[in-house]
Short mmCIF file of C-alpha atoms and ligand atoms in Angstrom, two decimals:
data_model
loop_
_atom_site.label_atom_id
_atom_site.label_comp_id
_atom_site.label_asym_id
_atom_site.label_seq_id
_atom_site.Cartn_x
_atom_site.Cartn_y
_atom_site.Cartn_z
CA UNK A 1 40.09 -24.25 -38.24
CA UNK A 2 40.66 -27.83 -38.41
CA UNK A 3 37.76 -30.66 -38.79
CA UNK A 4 38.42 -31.62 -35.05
CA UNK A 5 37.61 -28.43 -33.49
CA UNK A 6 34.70 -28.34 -35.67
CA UNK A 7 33.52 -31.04 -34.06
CA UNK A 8 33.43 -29.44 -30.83
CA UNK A 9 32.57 -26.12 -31.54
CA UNK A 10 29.39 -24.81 -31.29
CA UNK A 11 27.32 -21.43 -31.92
CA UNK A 12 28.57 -18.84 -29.32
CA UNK A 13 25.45 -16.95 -28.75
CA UNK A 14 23.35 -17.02 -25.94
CA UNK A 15 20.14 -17.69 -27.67
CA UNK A 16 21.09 -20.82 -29.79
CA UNK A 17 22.73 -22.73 -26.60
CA UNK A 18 19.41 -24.49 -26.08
CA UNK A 19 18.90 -25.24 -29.83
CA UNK A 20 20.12 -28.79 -31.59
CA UNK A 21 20.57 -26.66 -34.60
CA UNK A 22 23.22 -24.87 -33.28
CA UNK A 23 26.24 -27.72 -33.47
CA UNK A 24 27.73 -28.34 -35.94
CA UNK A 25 28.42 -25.58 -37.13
CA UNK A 26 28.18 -25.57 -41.14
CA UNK A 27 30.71 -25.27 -43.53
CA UNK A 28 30.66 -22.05 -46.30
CA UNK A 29 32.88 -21.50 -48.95
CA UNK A 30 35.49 -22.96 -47.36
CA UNK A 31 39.00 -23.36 -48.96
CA UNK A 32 40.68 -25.96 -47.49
CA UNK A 33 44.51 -26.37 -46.93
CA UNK A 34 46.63 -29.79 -45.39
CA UNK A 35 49.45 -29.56 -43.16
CA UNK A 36 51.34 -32.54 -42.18
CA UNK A 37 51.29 -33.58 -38.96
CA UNK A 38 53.07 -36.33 -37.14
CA UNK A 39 50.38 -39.30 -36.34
CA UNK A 40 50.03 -39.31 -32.65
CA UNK A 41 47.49 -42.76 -32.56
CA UNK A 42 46.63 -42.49 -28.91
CA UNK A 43 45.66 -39.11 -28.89
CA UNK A 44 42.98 -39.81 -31.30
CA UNK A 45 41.99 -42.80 -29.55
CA UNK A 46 41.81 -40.87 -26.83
CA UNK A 47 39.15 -38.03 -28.30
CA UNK A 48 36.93 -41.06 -30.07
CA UNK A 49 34.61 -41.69 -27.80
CA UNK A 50 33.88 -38.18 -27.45
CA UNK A 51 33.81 -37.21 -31.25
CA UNK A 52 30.03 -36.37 -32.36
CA UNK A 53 30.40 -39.19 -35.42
CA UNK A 54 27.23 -38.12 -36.83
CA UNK A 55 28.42 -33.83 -37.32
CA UNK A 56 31.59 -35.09 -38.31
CA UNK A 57 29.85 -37.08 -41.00
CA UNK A 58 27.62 -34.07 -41.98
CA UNK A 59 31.04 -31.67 -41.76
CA UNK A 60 33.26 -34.55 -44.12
CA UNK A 61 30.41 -34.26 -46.56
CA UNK A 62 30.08 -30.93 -46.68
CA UNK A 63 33.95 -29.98 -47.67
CA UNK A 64 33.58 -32.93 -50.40
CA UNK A 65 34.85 -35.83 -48.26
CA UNK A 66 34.21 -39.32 -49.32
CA UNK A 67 31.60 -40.31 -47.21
CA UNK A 68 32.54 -41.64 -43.60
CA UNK A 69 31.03 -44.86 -42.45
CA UNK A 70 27.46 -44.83 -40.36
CA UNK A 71 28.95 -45.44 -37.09
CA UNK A 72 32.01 -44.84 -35.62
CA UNK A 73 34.95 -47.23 -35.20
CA UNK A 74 35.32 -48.66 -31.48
CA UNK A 75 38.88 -47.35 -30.14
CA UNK A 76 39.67 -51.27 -30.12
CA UNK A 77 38.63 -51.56 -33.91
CA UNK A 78 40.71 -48.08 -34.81
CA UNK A 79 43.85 -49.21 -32.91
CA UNK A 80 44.63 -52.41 -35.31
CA UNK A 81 43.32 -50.41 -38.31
CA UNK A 82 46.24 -48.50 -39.04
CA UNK A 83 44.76 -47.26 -42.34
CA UNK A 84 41.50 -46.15 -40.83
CA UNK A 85 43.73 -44.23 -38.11
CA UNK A 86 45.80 -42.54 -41.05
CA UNK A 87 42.46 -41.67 -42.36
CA UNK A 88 40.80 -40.14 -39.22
CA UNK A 89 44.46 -38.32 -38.09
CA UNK A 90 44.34 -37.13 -42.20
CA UNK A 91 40.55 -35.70 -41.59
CA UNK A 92 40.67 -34.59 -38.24
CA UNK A 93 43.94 -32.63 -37.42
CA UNK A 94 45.74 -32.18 -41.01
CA UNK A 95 42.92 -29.99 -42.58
CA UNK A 96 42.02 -27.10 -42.23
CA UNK A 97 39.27 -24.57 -43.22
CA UNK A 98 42.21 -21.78 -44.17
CA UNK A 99 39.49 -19.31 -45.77
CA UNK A 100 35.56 -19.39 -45.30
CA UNK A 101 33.25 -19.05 -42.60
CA UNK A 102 31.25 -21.31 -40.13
CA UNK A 103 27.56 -20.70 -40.37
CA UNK A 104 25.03 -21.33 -37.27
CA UNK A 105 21.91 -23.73 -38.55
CA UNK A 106 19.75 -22.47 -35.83
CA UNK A 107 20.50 -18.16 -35.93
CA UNK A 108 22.25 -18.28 -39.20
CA UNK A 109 25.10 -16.19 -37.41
CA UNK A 110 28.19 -16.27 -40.06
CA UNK A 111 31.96 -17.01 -38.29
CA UNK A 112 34.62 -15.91 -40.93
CA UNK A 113 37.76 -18.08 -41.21
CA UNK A 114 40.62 -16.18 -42.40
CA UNK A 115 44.10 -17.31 -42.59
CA UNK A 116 43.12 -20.78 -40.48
CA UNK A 117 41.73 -18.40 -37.43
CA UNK A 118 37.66 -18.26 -37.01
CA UNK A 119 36.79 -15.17 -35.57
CA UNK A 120 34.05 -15.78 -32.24
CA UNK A 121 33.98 -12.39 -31.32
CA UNK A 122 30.15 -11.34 -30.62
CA UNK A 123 28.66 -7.78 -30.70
CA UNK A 124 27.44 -7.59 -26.93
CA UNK A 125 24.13 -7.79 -28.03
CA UNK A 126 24.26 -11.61 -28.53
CA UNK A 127 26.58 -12.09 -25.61
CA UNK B 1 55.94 -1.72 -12.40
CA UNK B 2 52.45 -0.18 -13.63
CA UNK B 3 49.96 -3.05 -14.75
CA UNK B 4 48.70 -2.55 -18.61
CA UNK B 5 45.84 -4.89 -17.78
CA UNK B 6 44.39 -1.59 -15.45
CA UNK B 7 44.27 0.85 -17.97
CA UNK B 8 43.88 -0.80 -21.33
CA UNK B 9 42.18 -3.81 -23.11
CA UNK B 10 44.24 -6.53 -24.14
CA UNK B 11 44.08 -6.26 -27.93
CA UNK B 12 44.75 -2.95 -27.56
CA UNK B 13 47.51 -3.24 -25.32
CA UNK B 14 49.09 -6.46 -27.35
CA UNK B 15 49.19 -4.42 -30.98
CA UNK B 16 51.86 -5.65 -33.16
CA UNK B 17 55.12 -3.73 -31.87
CA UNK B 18 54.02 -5.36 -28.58
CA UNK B 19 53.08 -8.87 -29.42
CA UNK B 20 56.24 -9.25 -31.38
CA UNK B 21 58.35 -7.41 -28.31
CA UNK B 22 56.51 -10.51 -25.69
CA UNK B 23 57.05 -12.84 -27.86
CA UNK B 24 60.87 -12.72 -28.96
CA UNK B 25 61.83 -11.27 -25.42
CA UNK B 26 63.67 -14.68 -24.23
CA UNK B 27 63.21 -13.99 -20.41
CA UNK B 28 59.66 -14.02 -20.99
CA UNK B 29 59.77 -17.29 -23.74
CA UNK B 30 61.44 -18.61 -20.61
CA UNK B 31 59.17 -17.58 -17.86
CA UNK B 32 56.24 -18.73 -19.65
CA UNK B 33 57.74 -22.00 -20.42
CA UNK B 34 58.50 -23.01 -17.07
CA UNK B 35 54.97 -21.82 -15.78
CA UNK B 36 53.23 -24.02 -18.15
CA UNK B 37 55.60 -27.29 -17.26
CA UNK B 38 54.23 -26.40 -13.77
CA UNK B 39 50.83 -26.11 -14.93
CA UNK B 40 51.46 -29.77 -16.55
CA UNK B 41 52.71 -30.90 -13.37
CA UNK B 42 49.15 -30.19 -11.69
CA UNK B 43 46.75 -31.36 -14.42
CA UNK B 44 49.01 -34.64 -14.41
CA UNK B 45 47.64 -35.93 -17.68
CA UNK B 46 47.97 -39.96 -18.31
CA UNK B 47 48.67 -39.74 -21.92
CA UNK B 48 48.33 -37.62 -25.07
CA UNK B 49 45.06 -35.43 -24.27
CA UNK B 50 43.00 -32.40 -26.16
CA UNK B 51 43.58 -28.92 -24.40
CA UNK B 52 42.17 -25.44 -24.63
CA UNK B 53 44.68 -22.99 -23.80
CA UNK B 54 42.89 -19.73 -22.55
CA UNK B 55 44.84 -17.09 -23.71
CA UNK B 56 47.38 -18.61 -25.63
CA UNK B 57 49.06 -15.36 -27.53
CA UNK B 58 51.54 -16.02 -29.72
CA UNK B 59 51.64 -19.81 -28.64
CA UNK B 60 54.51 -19.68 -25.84
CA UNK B 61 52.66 -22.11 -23.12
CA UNK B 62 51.04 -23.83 -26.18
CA UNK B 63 54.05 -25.01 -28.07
CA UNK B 64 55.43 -26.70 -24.59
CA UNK B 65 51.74 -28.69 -24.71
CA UNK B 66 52.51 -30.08 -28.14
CA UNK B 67 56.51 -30.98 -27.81
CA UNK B 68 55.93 -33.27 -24.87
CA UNK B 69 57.25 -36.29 -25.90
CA UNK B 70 55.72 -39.85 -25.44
CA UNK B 71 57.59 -40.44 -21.85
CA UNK B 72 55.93 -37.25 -20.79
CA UNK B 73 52.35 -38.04 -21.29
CA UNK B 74 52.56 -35.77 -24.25
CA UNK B 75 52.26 -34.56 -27.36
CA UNK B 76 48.94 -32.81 -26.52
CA UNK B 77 47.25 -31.14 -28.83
CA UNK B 78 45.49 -28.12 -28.10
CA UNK B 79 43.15 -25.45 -29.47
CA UNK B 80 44.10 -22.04 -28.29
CA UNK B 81 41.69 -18.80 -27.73
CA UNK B 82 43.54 -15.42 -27.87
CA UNK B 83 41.11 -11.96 -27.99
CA UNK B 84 44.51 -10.19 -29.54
CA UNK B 85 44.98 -10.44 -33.41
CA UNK B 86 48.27 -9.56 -33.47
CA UNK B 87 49.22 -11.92 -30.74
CA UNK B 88 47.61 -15.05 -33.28
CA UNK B 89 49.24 -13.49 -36.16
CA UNK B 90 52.80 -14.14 -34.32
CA UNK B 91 51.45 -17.71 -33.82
CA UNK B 92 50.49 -18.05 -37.27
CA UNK B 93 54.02 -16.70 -38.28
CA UNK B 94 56.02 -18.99 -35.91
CA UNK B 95 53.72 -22.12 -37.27
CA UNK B 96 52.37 -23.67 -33.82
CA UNK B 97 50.77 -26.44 -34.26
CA UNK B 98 47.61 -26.09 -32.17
CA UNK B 99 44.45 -24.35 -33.68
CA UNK B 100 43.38 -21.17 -32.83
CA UNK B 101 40.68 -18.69 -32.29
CA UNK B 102 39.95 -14.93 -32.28
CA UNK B 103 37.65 -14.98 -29.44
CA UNK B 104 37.24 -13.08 -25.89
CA UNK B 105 36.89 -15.45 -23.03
CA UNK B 106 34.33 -13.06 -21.12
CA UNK B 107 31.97 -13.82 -23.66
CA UNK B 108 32.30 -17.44 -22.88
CA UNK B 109 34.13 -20.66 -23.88
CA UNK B 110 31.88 -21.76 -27.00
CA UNK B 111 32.39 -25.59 -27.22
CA UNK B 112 30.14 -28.36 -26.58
CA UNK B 113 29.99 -29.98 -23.41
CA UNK B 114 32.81 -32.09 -22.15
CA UNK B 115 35.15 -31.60 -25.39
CA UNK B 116 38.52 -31.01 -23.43
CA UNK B 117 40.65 -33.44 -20.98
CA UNK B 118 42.12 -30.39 -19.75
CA UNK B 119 42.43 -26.73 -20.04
CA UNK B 120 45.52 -24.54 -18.98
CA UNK B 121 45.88 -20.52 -18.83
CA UNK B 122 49.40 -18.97 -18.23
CA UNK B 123 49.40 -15.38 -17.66
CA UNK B 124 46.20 -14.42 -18.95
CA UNK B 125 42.42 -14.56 -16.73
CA UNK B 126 43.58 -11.45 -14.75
CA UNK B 127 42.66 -9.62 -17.85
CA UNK B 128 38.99 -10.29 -17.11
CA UNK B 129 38.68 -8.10 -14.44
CA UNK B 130 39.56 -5.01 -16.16
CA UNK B 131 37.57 -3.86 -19.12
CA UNK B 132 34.37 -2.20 -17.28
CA UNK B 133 32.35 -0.96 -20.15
CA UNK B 134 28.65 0.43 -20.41
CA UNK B 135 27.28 -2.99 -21.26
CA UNK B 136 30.19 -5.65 -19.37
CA UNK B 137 31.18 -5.89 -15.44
CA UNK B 138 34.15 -8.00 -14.71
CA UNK B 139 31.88 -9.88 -12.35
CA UNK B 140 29.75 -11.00 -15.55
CA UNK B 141 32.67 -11.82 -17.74
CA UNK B 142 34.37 -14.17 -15.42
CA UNK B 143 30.60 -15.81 -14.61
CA UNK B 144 30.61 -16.33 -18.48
CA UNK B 145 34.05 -17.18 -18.53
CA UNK B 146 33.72 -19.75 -15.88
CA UNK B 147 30.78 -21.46 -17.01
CA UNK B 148 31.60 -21.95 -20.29
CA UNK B 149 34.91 -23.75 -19.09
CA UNK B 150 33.61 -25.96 -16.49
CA UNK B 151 30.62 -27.08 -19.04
CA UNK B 152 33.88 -27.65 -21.85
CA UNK B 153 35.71 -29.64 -20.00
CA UNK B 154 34.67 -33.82 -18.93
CA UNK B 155 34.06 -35.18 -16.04
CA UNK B 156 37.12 -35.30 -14.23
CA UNK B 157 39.15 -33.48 -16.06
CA UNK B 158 41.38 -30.44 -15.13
CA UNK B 159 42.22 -26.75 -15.30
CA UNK B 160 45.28 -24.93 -13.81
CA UNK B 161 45.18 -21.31 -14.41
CA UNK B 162 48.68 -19.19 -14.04
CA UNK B 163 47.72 -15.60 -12.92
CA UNK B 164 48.56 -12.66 -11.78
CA UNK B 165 46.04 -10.79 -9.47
CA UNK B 166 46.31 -7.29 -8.55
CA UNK B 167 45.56 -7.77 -5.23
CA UNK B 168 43.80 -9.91 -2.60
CA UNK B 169 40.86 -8.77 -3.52
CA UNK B 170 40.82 -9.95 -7.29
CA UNK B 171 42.31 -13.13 -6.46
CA UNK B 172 39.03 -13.63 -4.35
CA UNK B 173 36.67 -12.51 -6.64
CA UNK B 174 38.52 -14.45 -9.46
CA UNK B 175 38.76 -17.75 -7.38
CA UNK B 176 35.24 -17.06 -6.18
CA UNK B 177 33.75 -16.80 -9.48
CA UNK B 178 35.36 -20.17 -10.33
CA UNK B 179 34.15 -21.78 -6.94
CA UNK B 180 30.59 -20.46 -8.15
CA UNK B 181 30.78 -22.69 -11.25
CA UNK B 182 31.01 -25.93 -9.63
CA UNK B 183 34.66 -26.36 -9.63
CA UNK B 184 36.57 -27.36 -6.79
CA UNK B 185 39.65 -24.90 -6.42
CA UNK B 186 42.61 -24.72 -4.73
CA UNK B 187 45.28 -22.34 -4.91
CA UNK B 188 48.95 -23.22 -4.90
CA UNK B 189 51.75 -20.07 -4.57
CA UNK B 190 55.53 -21.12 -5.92
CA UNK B 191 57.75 -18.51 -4.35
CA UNK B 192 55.33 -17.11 -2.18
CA UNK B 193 56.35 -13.90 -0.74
CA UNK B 194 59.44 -12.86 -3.01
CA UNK B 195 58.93 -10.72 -6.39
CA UNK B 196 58.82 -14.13 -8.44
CA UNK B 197 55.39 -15.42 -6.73
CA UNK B 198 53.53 -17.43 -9.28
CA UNK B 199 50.00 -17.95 -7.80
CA UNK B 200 48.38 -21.38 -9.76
CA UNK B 201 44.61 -21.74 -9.89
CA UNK B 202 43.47 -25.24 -10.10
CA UNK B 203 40.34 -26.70 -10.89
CA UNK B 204 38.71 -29.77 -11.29
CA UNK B 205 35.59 -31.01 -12.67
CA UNK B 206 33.65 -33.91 -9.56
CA UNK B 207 33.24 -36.82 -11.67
CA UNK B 208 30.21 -37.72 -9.89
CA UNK B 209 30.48 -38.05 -6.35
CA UNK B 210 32.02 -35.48 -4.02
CA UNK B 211 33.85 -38.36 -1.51
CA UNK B 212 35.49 -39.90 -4.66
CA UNK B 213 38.53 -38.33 -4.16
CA UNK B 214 39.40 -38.51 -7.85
CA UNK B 215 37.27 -35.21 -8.52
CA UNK B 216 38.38 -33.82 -4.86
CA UNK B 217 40.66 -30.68 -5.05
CA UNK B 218 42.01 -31.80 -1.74
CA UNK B 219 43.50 -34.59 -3.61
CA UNK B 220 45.33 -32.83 -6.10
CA UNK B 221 47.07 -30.59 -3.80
CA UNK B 222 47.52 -32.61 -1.13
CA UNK B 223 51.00 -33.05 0.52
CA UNK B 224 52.06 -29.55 -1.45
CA UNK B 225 53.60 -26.52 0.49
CA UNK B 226 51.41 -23.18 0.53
CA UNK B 227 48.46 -24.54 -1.10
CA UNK B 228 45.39 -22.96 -0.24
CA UNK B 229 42.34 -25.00 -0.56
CA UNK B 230 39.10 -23.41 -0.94
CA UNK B 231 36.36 -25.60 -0.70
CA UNK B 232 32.83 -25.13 -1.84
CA UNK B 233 31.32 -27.19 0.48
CA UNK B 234 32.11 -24.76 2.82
CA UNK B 235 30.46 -22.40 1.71
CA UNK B 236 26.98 -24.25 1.13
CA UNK B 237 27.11 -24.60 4.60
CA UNK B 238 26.55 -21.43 5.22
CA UNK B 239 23.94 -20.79 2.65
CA UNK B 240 21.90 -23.91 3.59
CA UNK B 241 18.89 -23.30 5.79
CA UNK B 242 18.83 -25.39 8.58
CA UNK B 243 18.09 -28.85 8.49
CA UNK B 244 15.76 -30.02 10.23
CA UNK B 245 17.00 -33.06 13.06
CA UNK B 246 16.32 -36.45 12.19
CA UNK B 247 14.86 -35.50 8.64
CA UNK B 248 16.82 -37.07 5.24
CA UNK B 249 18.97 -34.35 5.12
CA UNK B 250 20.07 -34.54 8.44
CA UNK B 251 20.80 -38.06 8.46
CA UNK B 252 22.65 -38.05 4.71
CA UNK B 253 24.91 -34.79 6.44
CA UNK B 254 25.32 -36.71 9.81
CA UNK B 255 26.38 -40.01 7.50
CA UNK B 256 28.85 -37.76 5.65
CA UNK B 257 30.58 -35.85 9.08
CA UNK B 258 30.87 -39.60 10.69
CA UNK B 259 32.13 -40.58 7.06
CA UNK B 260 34.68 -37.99 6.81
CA UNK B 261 35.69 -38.90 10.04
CA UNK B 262 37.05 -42.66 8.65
CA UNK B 263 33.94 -44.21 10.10
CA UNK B 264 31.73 -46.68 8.35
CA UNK B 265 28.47 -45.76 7.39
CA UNK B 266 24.95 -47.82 6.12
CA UNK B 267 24.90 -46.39 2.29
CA UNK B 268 22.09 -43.86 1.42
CA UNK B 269 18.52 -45.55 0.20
CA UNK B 270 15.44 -44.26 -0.49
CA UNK B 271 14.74 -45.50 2.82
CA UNK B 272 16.99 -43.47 4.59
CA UNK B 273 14.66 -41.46 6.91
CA UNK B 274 11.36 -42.84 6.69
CA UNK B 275 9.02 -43.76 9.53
CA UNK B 276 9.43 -47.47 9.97
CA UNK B 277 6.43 -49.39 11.05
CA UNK B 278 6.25 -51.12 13.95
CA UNK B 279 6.89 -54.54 13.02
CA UNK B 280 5.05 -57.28 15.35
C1 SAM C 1 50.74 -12.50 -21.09
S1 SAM C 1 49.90 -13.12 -22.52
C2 SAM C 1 50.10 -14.88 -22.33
C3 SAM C 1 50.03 -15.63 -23.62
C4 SAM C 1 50.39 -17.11 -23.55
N1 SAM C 1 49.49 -17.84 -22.68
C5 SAM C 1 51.81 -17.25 -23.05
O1 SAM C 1 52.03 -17.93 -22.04
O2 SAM C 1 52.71 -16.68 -23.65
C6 SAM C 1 48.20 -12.86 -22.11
C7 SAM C 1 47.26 -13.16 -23.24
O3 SAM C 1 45.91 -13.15 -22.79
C8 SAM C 1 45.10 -12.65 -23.82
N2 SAM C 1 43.80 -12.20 -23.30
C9 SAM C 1 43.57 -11.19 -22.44
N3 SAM C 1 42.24 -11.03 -22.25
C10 SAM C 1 41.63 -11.97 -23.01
C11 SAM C 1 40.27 -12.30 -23.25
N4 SAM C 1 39.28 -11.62 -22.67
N5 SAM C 1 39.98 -13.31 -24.10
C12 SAM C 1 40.99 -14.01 -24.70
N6 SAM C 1 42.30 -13.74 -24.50
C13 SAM C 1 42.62 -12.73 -23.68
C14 SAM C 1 45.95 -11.54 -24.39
O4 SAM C 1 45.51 -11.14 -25.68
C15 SAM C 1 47.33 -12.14 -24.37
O5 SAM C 1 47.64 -12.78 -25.58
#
C-alpha cells in the first residue's frame, strides 16, 4: 500500500463510518519497500488540495519519517519547490507498506498488508 | 457462450490457471485495452488525475491509465480493487504501477469522501448481481457498491463503467441502483445490435447545481449516437406528492420548466412565495 492511498483510505466497516477515529488508518509493523517512479509534478499538484496534511503527518511519523511541516504547501508554493515536490512524489507514491497491517483507531479492526496488497475483505457481519 | 458470472463467484471463477489464461490471451489484452481508451474518452480528464479502477484484475485497463502520456491528459495514477487473489498476484507479477487492493466492491468502496477525480470499471460490475447468498442480495451489494463510489469520488468528477449485463433486466436494475445514489447516468452502446455491443455506464457526480451543465449527464453524452439518457429527475417526478399551486415549490418548479425552456427567470430568494403586503 503506498502512503497516498493511505491517505484516503479509511476503516471499511459499517460501524466506524461515523467515527473520526476511523481515518487514518494506523500503521503496524510495517516493512516498508521504495520503487522508483517517474515524477509526474502535476499529478501531485493535482491531489494537494485534497490530501488530509494532518493523517499524512501522523502516517510519515509513524513509519519513521522525518517530520513533515505543520501545514501543507500551497500547489503555487510546491510547483517552484522542486525539492519539496521530489520529497512529497518520494513519500507519497514511491513507498510502500510491502508487509504489515493497517489498524482501525476507532474498532481496532487489523488490515494485513502482504506482498504490497491490503486485504479489505470483511466477514459479513461488519458489512 | 455460458456466462461464469451466473454460476460461480469471481475469485472462484478467476483461480490461477484462469487469471493467467485472461490475462496472456492477446484478444482479450486487446479488447480490454480499447474499452478502457473509450472509457477515457467519456471521463475526458484535463490532466494527470487519481483513479480507482473497480475491478482491475491483473491490471489490463489499469496499465492503459498510467501509460498515457502528457499530450493525452495522462499518466494517471490509479489504485485498483480486485476481489480475486490470483487476478492481483498476475498484477503483482507483471509490475503495474497502480496500487492495489484485495477487496469486494459489494461490501463498499472504503475511501474517504471525494478522494478520486475519476473512477473507471471495464468488464467487471455485472459480477454484482450474481452471488445470492444467505446473508447478501445483489440488490444490497450494488446499493453498497454505489454509495460508496459516488461518496469517493469529488464533486464533478466521473465514472464510466464497461459492462456486460445479462439481460435488460440487469442492465435496469444495475443502472437503477446507480441512479438511486445520486448520480446522473446515461448509457452509451458502441456496436449496438451486433455480437461486439459494448454497453458504457456513465456517471457523474452534480457539482452543486443541477442546471450547471458541468455536472449534467445530458452534457456528457450529448451529440453521441445511441446514448440513452436516464435521468433522475424524472423519476422524482413521479415520487413527489403534489405540489401545491402557487406555494414555493410550485413557483421554484414553474421557474425551472420556463427555465429549461431558454426563458429568463427572477433567481430564487427567500422571498420567493411569500404573501406580500399591500403596500400603500
Ligand atoms: C473480466 S475481469 C476485468 C479486469 C480488468 N478490469 C481488465 O479490464 O482486464 C473482471 C474482474 O472483476 C473482478 N470482480 C468481480 N466481482 C468483484 C467484486 N465483487 N469486487 C471486486 N472485484 C470483482 C474479478 O475478480 C475480475 O478480476
Amino acid at each position: 500500500m503506498k502512503i497516498l492511498s493511505i491517505n484516503f483510505l479509511s476503516c471499511a466497516i459499517k460501524a466506524c463510518k461515523s467515527s473520526s477515529d476511523s481515518f487514518p488508518l494506523h500503521a503496524k509493523d510495517a516493512e516498508l519497500v521504495q520503487d522508483e517512479i517517474e515524477l509526474n509534478p502535476d499529478m501531485i499538484i493535482n491531489v494537494l488540495p485534497r490530501l488530509d496534511w494532518a493523517a499524512l503527518r501522523t502516517t510519515s511519523s509513524e513509519l519513521g519519517f522525518p517530520q513533515l511541516p505543520e501545514q501543507p504547501p500551497t500547489p503555487f508554493e510546491l510547483k517552484a519547490d522542486e525539492t519539496l515536490l521530489k520529497d512529497l512524489h518520494h513519500l507519497l507514491l514511491e513507498t510502500q507498506i510491502s508487509e504489515g497491517k493497517l489498524v482501525c483507531g476507532n474498532c481496532g479492526h487489523e488490515y494485513a498488508i502482504k506482498e504490497g496488497i491490503a486485504n479489505f475483505l470483511l466477514p459479513s457481519h461488519l458489512v | 457462450m455460458s456466462r461464469p458470472e451466473d454460476t460461480l463467484a469471481a475469485d472462484v471463477h478467476y483461480d490461477d490457471v484462469e487469471a493467467r489464461k485472461y490475462t496472456t490471451s492477446s484478444r482479450i489484452q486487446n479488447i480490454q485495452a480499447s474499452m478502457t481508451r473509450r472509457a477515457l474518452e467519456l471521463l475526458d480528464l484535463k490532466g494527470p488525475s487519481l483513479i480507482l479502477d473497480v475491478g482491475c484484475g491483473s491490471g489490463l485497463s489499469g496499465e492503459i491509465l498510467s501509460s498515457l502520456d502528457a499530450e493525452e491528459g495522462g499518466p494517471h495514477t490509479w489504485i485498483g480493487m480486485d476481489v480475486s487473489p490470483s487476478m492481483l498476484d498476475i498484477a503483482l507479477q507483471r509490475d503495474v504501477e497502480g496500487d492495489l487492493m484485495l477487496a469486494d466492491i459489494g461490501q463498499g468502496v472504503p475511501f474517504r469522501a471525494g478522494a478520486f477525480d475519476a473512477a473507471i470499471s471495464i468488464s467487471a460490475i455485472q459480477w454484482l448481481c450474481s452471488a445470492e447468498t444467505s446473508d447478501t442480495s445483489p440488490a444490497g451489494r450494488l446499493t453498497r457498491f454505489f454509495n460508496g463510489l459516488y461518496a469517493s469520488l469529488k464533486r464533478g468528477g466521473r465514472a464510466v463503467c464497461q459492462f456486460y449485463p445479462k439481460n435488460d433486466q440487469q442492465r435496469h436494475m444495475i443502472t437503477q441502483a446507480a441512479v438511486k445514489a445520486g448520480f446522473g447516468a446515461g448509457l452509451l452502446e458502441d456496436d449496438p445490435g451486433t455480437k461486439n455491443v459494448k454497453l458504457y455506464l456513465v456517471l457523474t457526480v452534480g457539482g452543486g447545481s443541477i442546471e450547471n451543465n458541468g455536472g449534467d449527464i445530458t452534457g456528457v453524452v450529448e451529440g453521441m449516437e445511441d446514448v440513452d439518457v436516464l435521468d433522475a429527475r424524472k423519476q422524482l417526478k413521479s415520487n413527489n406528492t403534489t405540489v401545491k399551486k402557487g406555494s414555493k415549490a410550485w413557483i421554484i418548479k414553474k421557474k425551472e420548466q420556463m427555465e429549461r425552456k431558454g426563458k429568463v427567470v427572477k433567481s430564487t430568494s427567500k422571498f420567493t412565495g411569500r404573501k406580500r403586503r399591500i403596500a400603500f
